[in-house]
mmCIF file of C-alpha atoms in Angstrom:
data_model
loop_
_atom_site.group_PDB
_atom_site.id
_atom_site.type_symbol
_atom_site.label_atom_id
_atom_site.label_comp_id
_atom_site.label_asym_id
_atom_site.label_seq_id
_atom_site.Cartn_x
_atom_site.Cartn_y
_atom_site.Cartn_z
ATOM 1 C CA UNK A 20 -16.221 -19.263 10.450
ATOM 2 C CA UNK A 21 -16.991 -15.573 10.470
ATOM 3 C CA UNK A 22 -14.452 -13.402 8.581
ATOM 4 C CA UNK A 23 -13.887 -9.673 9.130
ATOM 5 C CA UNK A 24 -11.614 -7.702 6.790
ATOM 6 C CA UNK A 25 -10.374 -4.274 7.831
ATOM 7 C CA UNK A 26 -8.715 -1.646 5.560
ATOM 8 C CA UNK A 27 -11.065 -2.159 2.611
ATOM 9 C CA UNK A 28 -10.773 0.946 0.452
ATOM 10 C CA UNK A 29 -13.268 3.219 -1.235
ATOM 11 C CA UNK A 30 -13.484 6.896 -2.193
ATOM 12 C CA UNK A 31 -15.978 9.586 -3.129
ATOM 13 C CA UNK A 32 -16.213 11.427 -6.457
ATOM 14 C CA UNK A 33 -15.570 14.697 -4.617
ATOM 15 C CA UNK A 34 -12.332 13.524 -3.015
ATOM 16 C CA UNK A 35 -11.152 12.000 -6.291
ATOM 17 C CA UNK A 36 -11.800 15.239 -8.218
ATOM 18 C CA UNK A 37 -10.162 17.398 -5.559
ATOM 19 C CA UNK A 38 -6.988 15.303 -5.498
ATOM 20 C CA UNK A 39 -6.646 15.385 -9.275
ATOM 21 C CA UNK A 40 -7.306 19.136 -9.454
ATOM 22 C CA UNK A 41 -4.302 20.018 -7.275
ATOM 23 C CA UNK A 42 -1.293 21.745 -8.773
ATOM 24 C CA UNK A 43 1.530 19.548 -10.042
ATOM 25 C CA UNK A 44 3.744 20.245 -7.027
ATOM 26 C CA UNK A 45 0.908 19.700 -4.535
ATOM 27 C CA UNK A 46 -0.646 16.669 -6.182
ATOM 28 C CA UNK A 47 -0.097 13.253 -4.648
ATOM 29 C CA UNK A 48 1.064 11.216 -7.638
ATOM 30 C CA UNK A 49 0.046 7.953 -5.980
ATOM 31 C CA UNK A 50 -3.545 8.714 -7.050
ATOM 32 C CA UNK A 51 -2.497 7.346 -10.441
ATOM 33 C CA UNK A 52 -2.381 3.878 -8.867
ATOM 34 C CA UNK A 53 -6.160 4.091 -8.433
ATOM 35 C CA UNK A 54 -6.660 4.130 -12.212
ATOM 36 C CA UNK A 55 -5.735 0.565 -13.107
ATOM 37 C CA UNK A 56 -8.292 -1.801 -14.615
ATOM 38 C CA UNK A 57 -11.676 -1.735 -12.910
ATOM 39 C CA UNK A 58 -10.300 -0.234 -9.680
ATOM 40 C CA UNK A 59 -11.899 3.222 -10.269
ATOM 41 C CA UNK A 60 -15.395 1.771 -10.430
ATOM 42 C CA UNK A 61 -14.819 -0.549 -7.482
ATOM 43 C CA UNK A 62 -13.457 2.291 -5.319
ATOM 44 C CA UNK A 63 -16.598 4.331 -5.862
ATOM 45 C CA UNK A 64 -18.949 1.462 -5.056
ATOM 46 C CA UNK A 65 -19.967 0.745 -1.476
ATOM 47 C CA UNK A 66 -23.152 -1.025 -2.425
ATOM 48 C CA UNK A 67 -24.251 -4.183 -4.182
ATOM 49 C CA UNK A 68 -21.115 -4.772 -6.265
ATOM 50 C CA UNK A 69 -18.955 -4.651 -3.149
ATOM 51 C CA UNK A 70 -21.246 -7.001 -1.273
ATOM 52 C CA UNK A 71 -21.067 -9.459 -4.184
ATOM 53 C CA UNK A 72 -17.249 -9.312 -4.096
ATOM 54 C CA UNK A 73 -17.331 -9.948 -0.347
ATOM 55 C CA UNK A 74 -19.552 -12.984 -0.841
ATOM 56 C CA UNK A 75 -17.194 -14.391 -3.470
ATOM 57 C CA UNK A 76 -14.219 -13.929 -1.135
ATOM 58 C CA UNK A 77 -15.934 -15.369 1.923
ATOM 59 C CA UNK A 78 -15.906 -12.040 3.786
ATOM 60 C CA UNK A 79 -18.731 -11.438 6.259
ATOM 61 C CA UNK A 80 -17.929 -7.855 7.178
ATOM 62 C CA UNK A 81 -15.691 -5.108 5.755
ATOM 63 C CA UNK A 82 -14.432 -2.037 7.563
ATOM 64 C CA UNK A 83 -14.371 0.680 4.900
ATOM 65 C CA UNK A 84 -11.534 3.196 4.667
ATOM 66 C CA UNK A 85 -10.922 6.040 2.225
ATOM 67 C CA UNK A 86 -8.236 5.122 -0.301
ATOM 68 C CA UNK A 87 -4.864 6.892 -0.094
ATOM 69 C CA UNK A 88 -4.078 9.711 0.170
ATOM 70 C CA UNK A 89 -7.478 10.511 1.678
ATOM 71 C CA UNK A 90 -8.038 14.201 2.385
ATOM 72 C CA UNK A 91 -4.687 14.703 4.127
ATOM 73 C CA UNK A 92 -3.095 16.745 1.354
ATOM 74 C CA UNK A 93 -6.050 19.050 0.728
ATOM 75 C CA UNK A 94 -6.403 22.636 2.015
ATOM 76 C CA UNK A 95 -8.309 22.822 5.317
ATOM 77 C CA UNK A 96 -11.611 24.190 4.044
ATOM 78 C CA UNK A 97 -11.832 21.591 1.282
ATOM 79 C CA UNK A 98 -10.637 18.776 3.537
ATOM 80 C CA UNK A 99 -13.272 19.596 6.169
ATOM 81 C CA UNK A 100 -16.160 19.520 3.696
ATOM 82 C CA UNK A 101 -15.013 16.395 1.870
ATOM 83 C CA UNK A 102 -14.220 14.482 5.061
ATOM 84 C CA UNK A 103 -17.665 15.236 6.426
ATOM 85 C CA UNK A 104 -19.290 14.133 3.174
ATOM 86 C CA UNK A 105 -17.279 10.886 3.150
ATOM 87 C CA UNK A 106 -18.221 10.060 6.720
ATOM 88 C CA UNK A 107 -21.900 10.686 6.031
ATOM 89 C CA UNK A 108 -21.773 8.522 2.900
ATOM 90 C CA UNK A 109 -20.118 5.740 4.872
ATOM 91 C CA UNK A 110 -22.846 5.936 7.508
ATOM 92 C CA UNK A 111 -25.495 5.680 4.812
ATOM 93 C CA UNK A 112 -23.799 2.628 3.300
ATOM 94 C CA UNK A 113 -23.676 0.923 6.706
ATOM 95 C CA UNK A 114 -27.340 1.749 7.243
ATOM 96 C CA UNK A 115 -28.105 -0.070 3.974
ATOM 97 C CA UNK A 116 -25.925 -3.067 4.874
ATOM 98 C CA UNK A 117 -25.787 -3.125 8.671
ATOM 99 C CA UNK A 118 -24.493 -6.686 8.948
ATOM 100 C CA UNK A 119 -21.831 -6.339 6.250
ATOM 101 C CA UNK A 120 -20.140 -2.940 6.603
ATOM 102 C CA UNK A 121 -18.533 -0.611 9.140
ATOM 103 C CA UNK A 122 -16.251 2.375 8.498
ATOM 104 C CA UNK A 123 -13.092 4.136 9.561
ATOM 105 C CA UNK A 124 -13.584 7.862 10.006
ATOM 106 C CA UNK A 125 -11.957 10.238 7.503
ATOM 107 C CA UNK A 126 -10.507 13.326 9.197
ATOM 108 C CA UNK A 127 -9.428 16.749 7.815
ATOM 109 C CA UNK A 128 -5.895 16.494 9.184
ATOM 110 C CA UNK A 129 -4.734 19.745 7.577
ATOM 111 C CA UNK A 130 -6.752 21.436 10.364
ATOM 112 C CA UNK A 131 -6.060 19.615 13.669
ATOM 113 C CA UNK A 132 -8.901 21.342 15.528
ATOM 114 C CA UNK A 133 -11.372 20.500 12.784
ATOM 115 C CA UNK A 134 -10.144 16.899 12.850
ATOM 116 C CA UNK A 135 -11.031 16.671 16.538
ATOM 117 C CA UNK A 136 -14.433 18.214 15.851
ATOM 118 C CA UNK A 137 -15.179 15.763 13.042
ATOM 119 C CA UNK A 138 -14.138 12.810 15.171
ATOM 120 C CA UNK A 139 -16.430 13.997 17.946
ATOM 121 C CA UNK A 140 -19.257 14.494 15.441
ATOM 122 C CA UNK A 141 -19.089 10.797 14.579
ATOM 123 C CA UNK A 142 -18.848 9.720 18.216
ATOM 124 C CA UNK A 143 -22.401 8.417 18.343
ATOM 125 C CA UNK A 144 -22.512 7.074 14.784
ATOM 126 C CA UNK A 145 -22.540 3.260 15.068
ATOM 127 C CA UNK A 146 -21.106 2.967 11.553
ATOM 128 C CA UNK A 147 -17.769 4.477 12.612
ATOM 129 C CA UNK A 148 -15.443 2.204 14.545
ATOM 130 C CA UNK A 149 -11.920 3.460 13.787
ATOM 131 C CA UNK A 150 -9.818 6.161 12.115
ATOM 132 C CA UNK A 151 -7.878 6.044 8.845
ATOM 133 C CA UNK A 152 -4.818 8.276 9.072
ATOM 134 C CA UNK A 153 -1.386 8.832 7.568
ATOM 135 C CA UNK A 154 1.961 9.711 9.031
ATOM 136 C CA UNK A 155 1.779 13.373 8.139
ATOM 137 C CA UNK A 156 -0.427 16.055 6.621
ATOM 138 C CA UNK A 157 1.644 18.344 4.448
ATOM 139 C CA UNK A 158 4.855 18.872 6.406
ATOM 140 C CA UNK A 159 3.273 18.196 9.822
ATOM 141 C CA UNK A 160 3.909 14.680 11.208
ATOM 142 C CA UNK A 161 1.236 12.841 13.169
ATOM 143 C CA UNK A 162 3.395 13.026 16.301
ATOM 144 C CA UNK A 163 3.371 16.844 16.184
ATOM 145 C CA UNK A 164 1.935 18.321 19.416
ATOM 146 C CA UNK A 165 -0.841 19.867 17.306
ATOM 147 C CA UNK A 166 -2.376 16.386 16.992
ATOM 148 C CA UNK A 167 -2.090 15.394 20.638
ATOM 149 C CA UNK A 168 -5.682 16.352 21.439
ATOM 150 C CA UNK A 169 -6.870 14.285 18.497
ATOM 151 C CA UNK A 170 -4.899 11.241 19.646
ATOM 152 C CA UNK A 171 -6.167 11.732 23.194
ATOM 153 C CA UNK A 172 -9.732 11.876 21.873
ATOM 154 C CA UNK A 173 -9.206 8.727 19.792
ATOM 155 C CA UNK A 174 -7.880 6.929 22.876
ATOM 156 C CA UNK A 175 -10.786 8.034 25.064
ATOM 157 C CA UNK A 176 -13.324 7.006 22.414
ATOM 158 C CA UNK A 177 -11.678 3.629 21.839
ATOM 159 C CA UNK A 178 -11.119 4.397 18.156
ATOM 160 C CA UNK A 179 -8.036 2.595 16.768
ATOM 161 C CA UNK A 180 -5.928 4.600 14.311
ATOM 162 C CA UNK A 181 -4.946 2.762 11.151
ATOM 163 C CA UNK A 182 -1.598 4.290 10.162
ATOM 164 C CA UNK A 183 -1.632 3.910 6.387
ATOM 165 C CA UNK A 184 1.373 4.376 4.074
ATOM 166 C CA UNK A 185 1.726 7.492 1.926
ATOM 167 C CA UNK A 186 4.128 8.650 -0.739
ATOM 168 C CA UNK A 187 7.346 10.279 0.586
ATOM 169 C CA UNK A 188 7.648 14.096 0.454
ATOM 170 C CA UNK A 189 8.942 15.624 -2.766
ATOM 171 C CA UNK A 190 12.344 16.426 -1.263
ATOM 172 C CA UNK A 191 12.809 12.795 -0.212
ATOM 173 C CA UNK A 192 11.667 11.554 -3.589
ATOM 174 C CA UNK A 193 14.069 13.906 -5.345
ATOM 175 C CA UNK A 194 16.947 12.668 -3.195
ATOM 176 C CA UNK A 195 16.227 8.943 -3.117
ATOM 177 C CA UNK A 196 13.634 7.792 -5.650
ATOM 178 C CA UNK A 197 14.458 9.564 -8.928
ATOM 179 C CA UNK A 198 16.570 8.541 -11.902
ATOM 180 C CA UNK A 199 14.298 5.902 -13.430
ATOM 181 C CA UNK A 200 11.407 5.715 -15.841
ATOM 182 C CA UNK A 201 8.475 7.670 -14.281
ATOM 183 C CA UNK A 202 6.465 4.499 -13.724
ATOM 184 C CA UNK A 203 9.393 2.872 -11.906
ATOM 185 C CA UNK A 204 9.962 6.015 -9.829
ATOM 186 C CA UNK A 205 6.336 5.992 -8.721
ATOM 187 C CA UNK A 206 6.362 2.272 -7.916
ATOM 188 C CA UNK A 207 9.628 2.573 -5.956
ATOM 189 C CA UNK A 208 8.267 5.504 -3.959
ATOM 190 C CA UNK A 209 4.970 3.742 -3.201
ATOM 191 C CA UNK A 210 4.201 0.024 -3.011
ATOM 192 C CA UNK A 211 7.734 -1.070 -3.939
ATOM 193 C CA UNK A 212 9.409 0.576 -0.926
ATOM 194 C CA UNK A 213 8.659 4.207 -0.033
ATOM 195 C CA UNK A 214 5.152 3.713 1.324
ATOM 196 C CA UNK A 215 6.288 1.221 3.919
ATOM 197 C CA UNK A 216 9.269 3.215 5.133
ATOM 198 C CA UNK A 217 7.022 6.272 5.606
ATOM 199 C CA UNK A 218 4.432 4.379 7.654
ATOM 200 C CA UNK A 219 7.003 2.561 9.762
ATOM 201 C CA UNK A 220 8.813 5.810 10.489
ATOM 202 C CA UNK A 221 5.545 7.474 11.512
ATOM 203 C CA UNK A 222 4.900 4.703 14.043
ATOM 204 C CA UNK A 223 8.423 5.003 15.440
ATOM 205 C CA UNK A 224 8.017 8.764 15.798
ATOM 206 C CA UNK A 225 4.823 8.257 17.805
ATOM 207 C CA UNK A 226 6.665 5.923 20.153
ATOM 208 C CA UNK A 227 9.706 8.189 20.533
ATOM 209 C CA UNK A 228 7.480 11.233 21.135
ATOM 210 C CA UNK A 229 6.055 9.442 24.185
ATOM 211 C CA UNK A 230 2.575 9.295 22.636
ATOM 212 C CA UNK A 231 1.699 5.947 24.201
ATOM 213 C CA UNK A 232 3.044 6.994 27.584
ATOM 214 C CA UNK A 233 0.653 9.962 27.589
ATOM 215 C CA UNK A 234 -2.198 7.961 26.043
ATOM 216 C CA UNK A 235 -1.739 4.327 27.104
ATOM 217 C CA UNK A 236 -5.164 3.339 25.740
ATOM 218 C CA UNK A 237 -4.328 4.550 22.213
ATOM 219 C CA UNK A 238 -4.147 1.695 19.702
ATOM 220 C CA UNK A 239 -2.700 1.911 16.203
ATOM 221 C CA UNK A 240 -2.705 -0.554 13.321
ATOM 222 C CA UNK A 241 0.145 -1.017 10.854
ATOM 223 C CA UNK A 242 -0.594 -2.780 7.580
ATOM 224 C CA UNK A 243 1.655 -4.910 5.362
ATOM 225 C CA UNK A 244 2.805 -7.033 8.311
ATOM 226 C CA UNK A 245 4.090 -4.050 10.263
ATOM 227 C CA UNK A 246 5.543 -1.865 7.497
ATOM 228 C CA UNK A 247 9.044 -3.372 7.778
ATOM 229 C CA UNK A 248 9.328 -2.706 11.514
ATOM 230 C CA UNK A 249 8.925 -6.290 12.694
ATOM 231 C CA UNK A 250 11.782 -7.358 10.423
ATOM 232 C CA UNK A 251 14.101 -4.839 12.091
ATOM 233 C CA UNK A 252 12.604 -4.752 15.575
ATOM 234 C CA UNK A 253 15.702 -6.088 17.316
ATOM 235 C CA UNK A 254 17.701 -3.274 15.752
ATOM 236 C CA UNK A 255 14.966 -0.677 16.223
ATOM 237 C CA UNK A 256 14.805 -1.488 19.921
ATOM 238 C CA UNK A 257 18.326 -0.073 20.312
ATOM 239 C CA UNK A 258 16.661 3.353 20.161
ATOM 240 C CA UNK A 259 15.599 2.613 23.729
ATOM 241 C CA UNK A 260 19.193 3.178 24.832
ATOM 242 C CA UNK A 261 19.031 6.773 23.562
ATOM 243 C CA UNK A 262 15.370 7.744 24.135
ATOM 244 C CA UNK A 263 15.677 7.512 27.897
ATOM 245 C CA UNK A 264 12.513 9.514 28.578
ATOM 246 C CA UNK A 265 10.225 6.661 27.575
ATOM 247 C CA UNK A 266 8.400 4.566 30.148
ATOM 248 C CA UNK A 267 9.374 1.312 28.395
ATOM 249 C CA UNK A 268 11.658 -0.009 25.710
ATOM 250 C CA UNK A 269 10.602 0.682 22.117
ATOM 251 C CA UNK A 270 9.835 -2.961 21.293
ATOM 252 C CA UNK A 271 7.463 -3.265 24.239
ATOM 253 C CA UNK A 272 4.963 -0.868 22.671
ATOM 254 C CA UNK A 273 4.419 -3.433 19.930
ATOM 255 C CA UNK A 274 2.912 -5.728 22.564
ATOM 256 C CA UNK A 275 0.594 -3.116 24.076
ATOM 257 C CA UNK A 276 -0.329 -0.436 21.516
ATOM 258 C CA UNK A 277 0.381 -1.696 17.993
ATOM 259 C CA UNK A 278 -1.554 -4.184 15.896
ATOM 260 C CA UNK A 279 -0.396 -5.761 12.639
ATOM 261 C CA UNK A 280 -2.608 -6.189 9.558
ATOM 262 C CA UNK A 281 -2.082 -8.458 6.555
ATOM 263 C CA UNK A 282 -3.095 -5.941 3.828
ATOM 264 C CA UNK A 283 -3.924 -8.675 1.339
ATOM 265 C CA UNK A 284 -0.545 -10.403 1.763
ATOM 266 C CA UNK A 285 -1.766 -13.839 2.851
ATOM 267 C CA UNK A 286 1.690 -15.398 3.002
ATOM 268 C CA UNK A 287 2.259 -18.076 5.670
ATOM 269 C CA UNK A 288 5.962 -17.262 6.105
ATOM 270 C CA UNK A 289 5.062 -13.650 6.959
ATOM 271 C CA UNK A 290 2.605 -14.912 9.547
ATOM 272 C CA UNK A 291 5.269 -17.166 11.069
ATOM 273 C CA UNK A 292 7.730 -14.278 11.199
ATOM 274 C CA UNK A 293 5.197 -11.919 12.798
ATOM 275 C CA UNK A 294 4.490 -14.453 15.518
ATOM 276 C CA UNK A 295 8.154 -14.295 16.523
ATOM 277 C CA UNK A 296 7.646 -10.661 17.543
ATOM 278 C CA UNK A 297 3.995 -10.261 18.471
ATOM 279 C CA UNK A 298 1.113 -12.436 19.582
ATOM 280 C CA UNK A 299 -1.708 -13.874 17.516
ATOM 281 C CA UNK A 300 -4.037 -11.564 19.464
ATOM 282 C CA UNK A 301 -2.517 -8.534 17.677
ATOM 283 C CA UNK A 302 -2.746 -9.717 14.067
ATOM 284 C CA UNK A 303 -5.705 -8.604 11.946
ATOM 285 C CA UNK A 304 -7.014 -9.756 8.601
ATOM 286 C CA UNK A 305 -7.185 -7.084 5.917
ATOM 287 C CA UNK A 306 -7.725 -7.571 2.210
ATOM 288 C CA UNK A 307 -6.739 -4.139 0.843
ATOM 289 C CA UNK A 308 -9.707 -4.299 -1.543
ATOM 290 C CA UNK A 309 -9.860 -3.496 -4.443
ATOM 291 C CA UNK A 310 -6.080 -3.321 -4.885
ATOM 292 C CA UNK A 311 -5.842 -6.905 -3.613
ATOM 293 C CA UNK A 312 -8.807 -9.227 -3.949
ATOM 294 C CA UNK A 313 -9.108 -12.133 -1.613
ATOM 295 C CA UNK A 314 -10.646 -15.398 -2.714
ATOM 296 C CA UNK A 315 -12.261 -17.879 -0.419
ATOM 297 C CA UNK A 316 -9.876 -20.761 -1.199
ATOM 298 C CA UNK A 317 -6.711 -18.725 -0.572
ATOM 299 C CA UNK A 318 -8.195 -17.297 2.610
ATOM 300 C CA UNK A 319 -9.145 -20.744 3.884
ATOM 301 C CA UNK A 320 -5.679 -22.124 3.093
ATOM 302 C CA UNK A 321 -4.023 -19.202 4.882
ATOM 303 C CA UNK A 322 -6.121 -19.546 8.029
ATOM 304 C CA UNK A 323 -5.575 -23.283 7.912
ATOM 305 C CA UNK A 324 -1.826 -22.844 8.412
ATOM 306 C CA UNK A 325 -2.620 -22.029 12.038
ATOM 307 C CA UNK A 326 -2.907 -25.395 13.782
ATOM 308 C CA UNK A 327 -4.939 -24.063 16.691
ATOM 309 C CA UNK A 328 -8.617 -23.566 15.913
ATOM 310 C CA UNK A 329 -8.890 -20.738 18.454
ATOM 311 C CA UNK A 330 -6.030 -18.890 16.724
ATOM 312 C CA UNK A 331 -7.823 -19.241 13.385
ATOM 313 C CA UNK A 332 -10.865 -17.577 14.895
ATOM 314 C CA UNK A 333 -8.744 -14.785 16.380
ATOM 315 C CA UNK A 334 -7.183 -13.908 13.041
ATOM 316 C CA UNK A 335 -10.381 -14.356 11.046
ATOM 317 C CA UNK A 336 -12.645 -12.228 13.220
ATOM 318 C CA UNK A 337 -12.203 -12.216 16.998
ATOM 319 C CA UNK A 338 -9.248 -9.799 17.098
ATOM 320 C CA UNK A 339 -11.072 -7.298 14.898
ATOM 321 C CA UNK A 340 -14.245 -7.669 16.968
ATOM 322 C CA UNK A 341 -12.362 -6.864 20.143
ATOM 323 C CA UNK A 342 -10.283 -3.982 18.772
ATOM 324 C CA UNK A 343 -13.111 -2.270 16.884
ATOM 325 C CA UNK A 344 -15.768 -3.151 19.459
ATOM 326 C CA UNK A 345 -17.978 -4.919 16.947
ATOM 327 C CA UNK A 346 -21.076 -6.941 17.650
ATOM 328 C CA UNK A 347 -19.939 -10.559 18.094
ATOM 329 C CA UNK A 348 -22.534 -12.127 15.791
ATOM 330 C CA UNK A 349 -24.577 -9.699 13.677
ATOM 331 C CA UNK A 350 -27.578 -11.036 11.860
ATOM 332 C CA UNK A 351 -29.873 -9.606 9.246
ATOM 333 C CA UNK A 352 -31.363 -9.968 5.793
ATOM 334 C CA UNK A 353 -28.131 -9.221 3.929
ATOM 335 C CA UNK A 354 -25.948 -11.670 5.859
ATOM 336 C CA UNK A 355 -23.780 -13.819 3.564
ATOM 337 C CA UNK A 356 -23.865 -17.584 3.586
ATOM 338 C CA UNK A 357 -20.539 -18.568 1.947
ATOM 339 C CA UNK A 358 -18.344 -20.303 4.555
ATOM 340 C CA UNK A 359 -14.551 -20.016 4.631
ATOM 341 C CA UNK A 360 -13.797 -22.677 7.208
ATOM 342 C CA UNK A 361 -16.392 -24.836 8.850
#
């Protein structure tokens, strides 16, 4: 069975240096999470080492995405140059491994007009099939009217927006995440809780702003099984009673405009829970490499919990093929041969 993994991270030396060179108050402290073990080397590699890791995990194709926080927190001029460089590097990597890699476009979100221009520049680049974004750039949320042209362009191009978590703003961290050892504070504000609340809130803001009413073809992806929203969707849907300007109830947008990714969390009970609120057609496999590393046995066991063979194929590859408009069965000299499920 073919396996496609979205949200597989990498970065460039230029982006890494720029993020670390920021002032203390401007710096995104979550960059420190990229320094553990052999993660730094794996993030910088989009060549042979990555392909070997894919083979070991039983992954046929990865969709590359710049690791958090991307270029979102950088000044416009720097963000524009580094985003362009990242997108060109991704295209080159896909050219070298055309059957194994695709990429999400990195955008200079600190300059909304430049973000539109960069997205349009990649319009005819076959390597680029989606967008990696975050819920805000600086103090500007993704639902701000300044980004409406960008979201309209993404919808018209058929480019899904992966809405990735990011660390809460300093004021929120000061109010809610301080008072512990620095390592605990960082973990609480990122993978332990804060990341997921930020991403879920960003998705809710897009819905409440009427984004999907204006752009019904716009598709977004939420990682980590929906960034807490599916667990509270019954409660969240009560917003529909207040936000009367929407075309539909809040929960309905999860069936038409929002996809859910696994982000390396191959836990059958999370799959069962997700299927109570969305359909198998809207669940995508993502490994979150190199922060999580899939292995072929775990992946096969996870897919095997779905009793229907067609559903296994949807989660393993067919949903990603449809959403990202991928070739159904690429072939070439670098195609892997390790099966996950026969």
